[in-house]
Amino acid sequence: MIDLDEQNRQPAVYNPDRLMRRSTMVVRLVAVFLVGAVLGGVGVNELRDSQEERDRVASVSLVAIPASVGSGGGDVKGVLQMDGQLAVINTGPAPITVVAVAGERPGVLVRGTGKSVLLRAGGTGWVEVKLSLECATAFGSEPLSMRLAVETADRQAREATYPVAVTGSVWHRGVERPCEHLLRVGQA
């Protein structure tokens, strides 16, 4: 080695210890870099998995179908007030709690009774509802857009909508005779 330092003109001395320390430092730096890369990769993978789990738990997918119609009565104007049930199927990947349901269109008004229903993934629950059906207009061809307020497994409030076919449903078949009676009474 040549020492170009002008102030100290002593010949350079070969020092094997100094060379060993440098190679040891390079090996250590490479090891630290590799450990950092591995830990960073694991951290990114865990972060991605955590985000996917949060997305899975927060997703809401369901189906709603008229399930039953019960007791009730009508008035001279041809409007039936009845109790009923709406079957809700959780087609999503995580459990949800149905907190409220509501639907309205000309001739049809559906409101939940306020009782929450917990549904496991792939499970079905029956939500109690109050039906107000105007016999003359309730059974048109358009579906009833039901709004369902749900709480996801991560305690987030979500709202889902689902079109419910009222015409030809259990609700329709269950009120045909009472509607016929009310319409006859109203015409008399």
PDB file of C-alpha atoms in Angstrom:
ATOM      1  CA  MET A   1       0.000   0.000   0.000  1.00  0.00           C
ATOM      2  CA  ILE A   2       1.104   3.524  -0.701  1.00  0.00           C
ATOM      3  CA  ASP A   3       0.406   6.242   1.805  1.00  0.00           C
ATOM      4  CA  LEU A   4      -0.194   9.569   0.079  1.00  0.00           C
ATOM      5  CA  ASP A   5      -0.419  11.524   3.283  1.00  0.00           C
ATOM      6  CA  GLU A   6       2.106  14.350   2.938  1.00  0.00           C
ATOM      7  CA  GLN A   7       2.473  15.075   6.643  1.00  0.00           C
ATOM      8  CA  ASN A   8       3.325  11.541   7.625  1.00  0.00           C
ATOM      9  CA  ARG A   9       5.781  10.044   5.173  1.00  0.00           C
ATOM     10  CA  GLN A  10       6.208   6.719   6.870  1.00  0.00           C
ATOM     11  CA  PRO A  11       5.747   3.584   4.751  1.00  0.00           C
ATOM     12  CA  ALA A  12       2.393   1.797   5.003  1.00  0.00           C
ATOM     13  CA  VAL A  13       2.374  -1.317   7.074  1.00  0.00           C
ATOM     14  CA  TYR A  14       0.320  -4.386   6.238  1.00  0.00           C
ATOM     15  CA  ASN A  15      -1.996  -5.073   9.205  1.00  0.00           C
ATOM     16  CA  PRO A  16      -3.872  -8.432   9.001  1.00  0.00           C
ATOM     17  CA  ASP A  17      -5.967  -7.623  12.134  1.00  0.00           C
ATOM     18  CA  ARG A  18      -7.335  -4.498  10.489  1.00  0.00           C
ATOM     19  CA  LEU A  19      -8.289  -6.480   7.369  1.00  0.00           C
ATOM     20  CA  MET A  20     -10.007  -9.152   9.553  1.00  0.00           C
ATOM     21  CA  ARG A  21     -12.000  -6.454  11.415  1.00  0.00           C
ATOM     22  CA  ARG A  22     -13.226  -4.983   8.127  1.00  0.00           C
ATOM     23  CA  SER A  23     -14.360  -8.340   6.740  1.00  0.00           C
ATOM     24  CA  THR A  24     -16.073  -9.159  10.063  1.00  0.00           C
ATOM     25  CA  MET A  25     -17.871  -5.794   9.913  1.00  0.00           C
ATOM     26  CA  VAL A  26     -19.013  -6.461   6.337  1.00  0.00           C
ATOM     27  CA  VAL A  27     -20.333  -9.896   7.340  1.00  0.00           C
ATOM     28  CA  ARG A  28     -22.193  -8.349  10.283  1.00  0.00           C
ATOM     29  CA  LEU A  29     -23.714  -5.616   8.100  1.00  0.00           C
ATOM     30  CA  VAL A  30     -24.884  -8.207   5.573  1.00  0.00           C
ATOM     31  CA  ALA A  31     -26.371 -10.313   8.402  1.00  0.00           C
ATOM     32  CA  VAL A  32     -28.172  -7.274   9.855  1.00  0.00           C
ATOM     33  CA  PHE A  33     -29.506  -6.418   6.388  1.00  0.00           C
ATOM     34  CA  LEU A  34     -30.789  -9.981   5.853  1.00  0.00           C
ATOM     35  CA  VAL A  35     -32.429 -10.110   9.288  1.00  0.00           C
ATOM     36  CA  GLY A  36     -34.092  -6.742   8.590  1.00  0.00           C
ATOM     37  CA  ALA A  37     -35.351  -7.926   5.212  1.00  0.00           C
ATOM     38  CA  VAL A  38     -36.802 -11.123   6.714  1.00  0.00           C
ATOM     39  CA  LEU A  39     -38.457  -9.275   9.609  1.00  0.00           C
ATOM     40  CA  GLY A  40     -39.799  -6.634   7.225  1.00  0.00           C
ATOM     41  CA  GLY A  41     -41.251  -9.319   4.970  1.00  0.00           C
ATOM     42  CA  VAL A  42     -42.903 -11.056   7.918  1.00  0.00           C
ATOM     43  CA  GLY A  43     -44.267  -7.721   9.162  1.00  0.00           C
ATOM     44  CA  VAL A  44     -45.721  -6.801   5.773  1.00  0.00           C
ATOM     45  CA  ASN A  45     -47.291 -10.259   5.471  1.00  0.00           C
ATOM     46  CA  GLU A  46     -48.853  -9.981   8.949  1.00  0.00           C
ATOM     47  CA  LEU A  47     -50.154  -6.487   8.131  1.00  0.00           C
ATOM     48  CA  ARG A  48     -51.735  -7.767   4.908  1.00  0.00           C
ATOM     49  CA  ASP A  49     -53.323 -10.730   6.736  1.00  0.00           C
ATOM     50  CA  SER A  50     -54.666  -8.395   9.417  1.00  0.00           C
ATOM     51  CA  GLN A  51     -56.184  -6.087   6.786  1.00  0.00           C
ATOM     52  CA  GLU A  52     -57.780  -9.030   4.970  1.00  0.00           C
ATOM     53  CA  GLU A  53     -59.297 -10.256   8.254  1.00  0.00           C
ATOM     54  CA  ARG A  54     -60.695  -6.780   9.024  1.00  0.00           C
ATOM     55  CA  ASP A  55     -62.197  -6.601   5.522  1.00  0.00           C
ATOM     56  CA  ARG A  56     -63.688 -10.084   5.901  1.00  0.00           C
ATOM     57  CA  VAL A  57     -65.263  -9.269   9.259  1.00  0.00           C
ATOM     58  CA  ALA A  58     -66.658  -5.958   7.994  1.00  0.00           C
ATOM     59  CA  SER A  59     -68.315  -7.327   4.847  1.00  0.00           C
ATOM     60  CA  VAL A  60     -72.083  -7.771   4.767  1.00  0.00           C
ATOM     61  CA  SER A  61     -73.913  -9.980   2.301  1.00  0.00           C
ATOM     62  CA  LEU A  62     -77.438 -11.203   2.899  1.00  0.00           C
ATOM     63  CA  VAL A  63     -80.719 -12.366   1.391  1.00  0.00           C
ATOM     64  CA  ALA A  64     -84.180 -11.438   2.733  1.00  0.00           C
ATOM     65  CA  ILE A  65     -87.387 -13.380   2.008  1.00  0.00           C
ATOM     66  CA  PRO A  66     -90.932 -13.017   3.415  1.00  0.00           C
ATOM     67  CA  ALA A  67     -91.299 -15.945   5.816  1.00  0.00           C
ATOM     68  CA  SER A  68     -94.689 -15.797   7.489  1.00  0.00           C
ATOM     69  CA  VAL A  69     -97.714 -13.664   8.129  1.00  0.00           C
ATOM     70  CA  GLY A  70     -99.657 -13.840  11.348  1.00  0.00           C
ATOM     71  CA  SER A  71    -102.504 -12.188  13.098  1.00  0.00           C
ATOM     72  CA  GLY A  72    -103.797  -8.746  12.441  1.00  0.00           C
ATOM     73  CA  GLY A  73    -106.772  -6.863  11.168  1.00  0.00           C
ATOM     74  CA  GLY A  74    -107.928  -4.375   8.619  1.00  0.00           C
ATOM     75  CA  ASP A  75    -109.949  -1.240   8.248  1.00  0.00           C
ATOM     76  CA  VAL A  76    -112.675  -0.081   5.916  1.00  0.00           C
ATOM     77  CA  LYS A  77    -110.100   1.636   3.669  1.00  0.00           C
ATOM     78  CA  GLY A  78    -108.709  -1.769   2.688  1.00  0.00           C
ATOM     79  CA  VAL A  79    -105.490  -1.598   4.722  1.00  0.00           C
ATOM     80  CA  LEU A  80    -104.350  -4.663   6.663  1.00  0.00           C
ATOM     81  CA  GLN A  81    -102.130  -4.318   9.743  1.00  0.00           C
ATOM     82  CA  MET A  82    -100.461  -7.648  10.409  1.00  0.00           C
ATOM     83  CA  ASP A  83     -97.563  -9.305  12.173  1.00  0.00           C
ATOM     84  CA  GLY A  84     -95.085 -11.223  10.076  1.00  0.00           C
ATOM     85  CA  GLN A  85     -91.574 -12.518   9.774  1.00  0.00           C
ATOM     86  CA  LEU A  86     -88.761 -11.861   7.349  1.00  0.00           C
ATOM     87  CA  ALA A  87     -86.226 -14.654   6.843  1.00  0.00           C
ATOM     88  CA  VAL A  88     -82.717 -13.197   6.615  1.00  0.00           C
ATOM     89  CA  ILE A  89     -79.866 -15.392   5.386  1.00  0.00           C
ATOM     90  CA  ASN A  90     -76.313 -14.286   6.140  1.00  0.00           C
ATOM     91  CA  THR A  91     -74.408 -15.150   2.962  1.00  0.00           C
ATOM     92  CA  GLY A  92     -71.323 -13.258   4.158  1.00  0.00           C
ATOM     93  CA  PRO A  93     -68.139 -14.703   5.666  1.00  0.00           C
ATOM     94  CA  ALA A  94     -68.641 -13.472   9.245  1.00  0.00           C
ATOM     95  CA  PRO A  95     -71.448 -13.286  11.811  1.00  0.00           C
ATOM     96  CA  ILE A  96     -73.726 -10.237  11.811  1.00  0.00           C
ATOM     97  CA  THR A  97     -76.501  -8.922  14.031  1.00  0.00           C
ATOM     98  CA  VAL A  98     -79.618  -7.590  12.303  1.00  0.00           C
ATOM     99  CA  VAL A  99     -80.580  -4.553  14.354  1.00  0.00           C
ATOM    100  CA  ALA A 100     -83.447  -3.054  12.331  1.00  0.00           C
ATOM    101  CA  VAL A 101     -85.391  -3.619   9.117  1.00  0.00           C
ATOM    102  CA  ALA A 102     -87.610  -1.283   7.132  1.00  0.00           C
ATOM    103  CA  GLY A 103     -89.164  -1.179   3.700  1.00  0.00           C
ATOM    104  CA  GLU A 104     -91.677   1.076   2.028  1.00  0.00           C
ATOM    105  CA  ARG A 105     -93.273   1.505  -1.360  1.00  0.00           C
ATOM    106  CA  PRO A 106     -96.806   2.432  -2.458  1.00  0.00           C
ATOM    107  CA  GLY A 107     -99.224   0.121  -0.662  1.00  0.00           C
ATOM    108  CA  VAL A 108     -96.606  -1.604   1.502  1.00  0.00           C
ATOM    109  CA  LEU A 109     -94.946  -0.560   4.743  1.00  0.00           C
ATOM    110  CA  VAL A 110     -92.716  -2.962   6.697  1.00  0.00           C
ATOM    111  CA  ARG A 111     -91.073  -2.114  10.021  1.00  0.00           C
ATOM    112  CA  GLY A 112     -89.064  -4.304  12.382  1.00  0.00           C
ATOM    113  CA  THR A 113     -90.226  -4.708  15.957  1.00  0.00           C
ATOM    114  CA  GLY A 114     -86.851  -3.688  17.382  1.00  0.00           C
ATOM    115  CA  LYS A 115     -85.641  -7.154  18.346  1.00  0.00           C
ATOM    116  CA  SER A 116     -82.062  -7.868  17.231  1.00  0.00           C
ATOM    117  CA  VAL A 117     -81.209 -11.184  15.589  1.00  0.00           C
ATOM    118  CA  LEU A 118     -77.689 -12.676  15.562  1.00  0.00           C
ATOM    119  CA  LEU A 119     -76.830 -14.620  12.385  1.00  0.00           C
ATOM    120  CA  ARG A 120     -73.746 -16.805  12.041  1.00  0.00           C
ATOM    121  CA  ALA A 121     -72.029 -16.965   8.653  1.00  0.00           C
ATOM    122  CA  GLY A 122     -74.285 -19.012   6.380  1.00  0.00           C
ATOM    123  CA  GLY A 123     -77.077 -18.969   8.968  1.00  0.00           C
ATOM    124  CA  THR A 124     -80.726 -17.964   8.755  1.00  0.00           C
ATOM    125  CA  GLY A 125     -82.703 -15.908  11.248  1.00  0.00           C
ATOM    126  CA  TRP A 126     -86.286 -14.758  11.465  1.00  0.00           C
ATOM    127  CA  VAL A 127     -86.850 -11.062  12.035  1.00  0.00           C
ATOM    128  CA  GLU A 128     -90.251 -10.085  13.428  1.00  0.00           C
ATOM    129  CA  VAL A 129     -91.940  -7.304  11.448  1.00  0.00           C
ATOM    130  CA  LYS A 130     -95.135  -5.246  11.393  1.00  0.00           C
ATOM    131  CA  LEU A 131     -96.811  -5.157   7.980  1.00  0.00           C
ATOM    132  CA  SER A 132     -99.144  -2.523   6.659  1.00  0.00           C
ATOM    133  CA  LEU A 133    -100.583  -3.665   3.330  1.00  0.00           C
ATOM    134  CA  GLU A 134    -103.034  -1.676   1.231  1.00  0.00           C
ATOM    135  CA  CYS A 135    -104.975  -4.422  -0.517  1.00  0.00           C
ATOM    136  CA  ALA A 136    -105.606  -2.473  -3.744  1.00  0.00           C
ATOM    137  CA  THR A 137    -101.956  -1.516  -4.416  1.00  0.00           C
ATOM    138  CA  ALA A 138     -99.660  -3.683  -2.280  1.00  0.00           C
ATOM    139  CA  PHE A 139     -99.081  -6.425  -4.784  1.00  0.00           C
ATOM    140  CA  GLY A 140     -97.647  -4.663  -7.803  1.00  0.00           C
ATOM    141  CA  SER A 141     -94.844  -6.130  -9.846  1.00  0.00           C
ATOM    142  CA  GLU A 142     -91.933  -4.132  -8.422  1.00  0.00           C
ATOM    143  CA  PRO A 143     -89.946  -5.588  -5.510  1.00  0.00           C
ATOM    144  CA  LEU A 144     -89.912  -3.968  -2.109  1.00  0.00           C
ATOM    145  CA  SER A 145     -86.487  -2.522  -1.272  1.00  0.00           C
ATOM    146  CA  MET A 146     -85.751  -3.636   2.297  1.00  0.00           C
ATOM    147  CA  ARG A 147     -83.144  -1.721   4.310  1.00  0.00           C
ATOM    148  CA  LEU A 148     -81.435  -3.766   6.978  1.00  0.00           C
ATOM    149  CA  ALA A 149     -79.303  -2.126   9.652  1.00  0.00           C
ATOM    150  CA  VAL A 150     -76.690  -4.621  10.809  1.00  0.00           C
ATOM    151  CA  GLU A 151     -73.762  -4.724  13.177  1.00  0.00           C
ATOM    152  CA  THR A 152     -70.700  -6.607  11.983  1.00  0.00           C
ATOM    153  CA  ALA A 153     -68.463  -8.799  14.132  1.00  0.00           C
ATOM    154  CA  ASP A 154     -66.080  -5.854  14.596  1.00  0.00           C
ATOM    155  CA  ARG A 155     -68.954  -3.766  16.066  1.00  0.00           C
ATOM    156  CA  GLN A 156     -69.319  -1.573  12.969  1.00  0.00           C
ATOM    157  CA  ALA A 157     -72.792  -0.393  11.939  1.00  0.00           C
ATOM    158  CA  ARG A 158     -73.618  -1.096   8.300  1.00  0.00           C
ATOM    159  CA  GLU A 159     -76.732  -0.806   6.168  1.00  0.00           C
ATOM    160  CA  ALA A 160     -77.625  -3.283   3.468  1.00  0.00           C
ATOM    161  CA  THR A 161     -80.513  -3.229   1.023  1.00  0.00           C
ATOM    162  CA  TYR A 162     -82.158  -6.189  -0.598  1.00  0.00           C
ATOM    163  CA  PRO A 163     -85.097  -6.335  -3.051  1.00  0.00           C
ATOM    164  CA  VAL A 164     -87.903  -8.461  -1.642  1.00  0.00           C
ATOM    165  CA  ALA A 165     -90.586  -9.821  -3.969  1.00  0.00           C
ATOM    166  CA  VAL A 166     -93.919  -9.302  -2.198  1.00  0.00           C
ATOM    167  CA  THR A 167     -96.143 -10.490  -5.050  1.00  0.00           C
ATOM    168  CA  GLY A 168     -96.560 -14.263  -4.837  1.00  0.00           C
ATOM    169  CA  SER A 169     -94.812 -14.408  -1.453  1.00  0.00           C
ATOM    170  CA  VAL A 170     -96.032 -15.912   1.792  1.00  0.00           C
ATOM    171  CA  TRP A 171     -97.186 -12.422   2.772  1.00  0.00           C
ATOM    172  CA  HIS A 172     -99.270 -12.127  -0.405  1.00  0.00           C
ATOM    173  CA  ARG A 173    -100.838 -15.580  -0.047  1.00  0.00           C
ATOM    174  CA  GLY A 174    -101.491 -14.980   3.660  1.00  0.00           C
ATOM    175  CA  VAL A 175    -103.514 -11.814   3.106  1.00  0.00           C
ATOM    176  CA  GLU A 176    -105.443 -12.713  -0.069  1.00  0.00           C
ATOM    177  CA  ARG A 177    -108.616 -13.768   1.758  1.00  0.00           C
ATOM    178  CA  PRO A 178    -108.593 -10.919   4.284  1.00  0.00           C
ATOM    179  CA  CYS A 179    -108.028  -8.458   1.418  1.00  0.00           C
ATOM    180  CA  GLU A 180    -110.926  -9.970  -0.567  1.00  0.00           C
ATOM    181  CA  HIS A 181    -113.120  -9.565   2.500  1.00  0.00           C
ATOM    182  CA  LEU A 182    -112.026  -5.959   3.087  1.00  0.00           C
ATOM    183  CA  LEU A 183    -112.564  -5.029  -0.551  1.00  0.00           C
ATOM    184  CA  ARG A 184    -116.079  -6.555  -0.478  1.00  0.00           C
ATOM    185  CA  VAL A 185    -116.893  -4.662   2.748  1.00  0.00           C
ATOM    186  CA  GLY A 186    -115.539  -1.436   1.254  1.00  0.00           C
ATOM    187  CA  GLN A 187    -117.716  -1.815  -1.854  1.00  0.00           C
ATOM    188  CA  ALA A 188    -120.879  -2.510   0.113  1.00  0.00           C
TER     189      ALA A 188
END
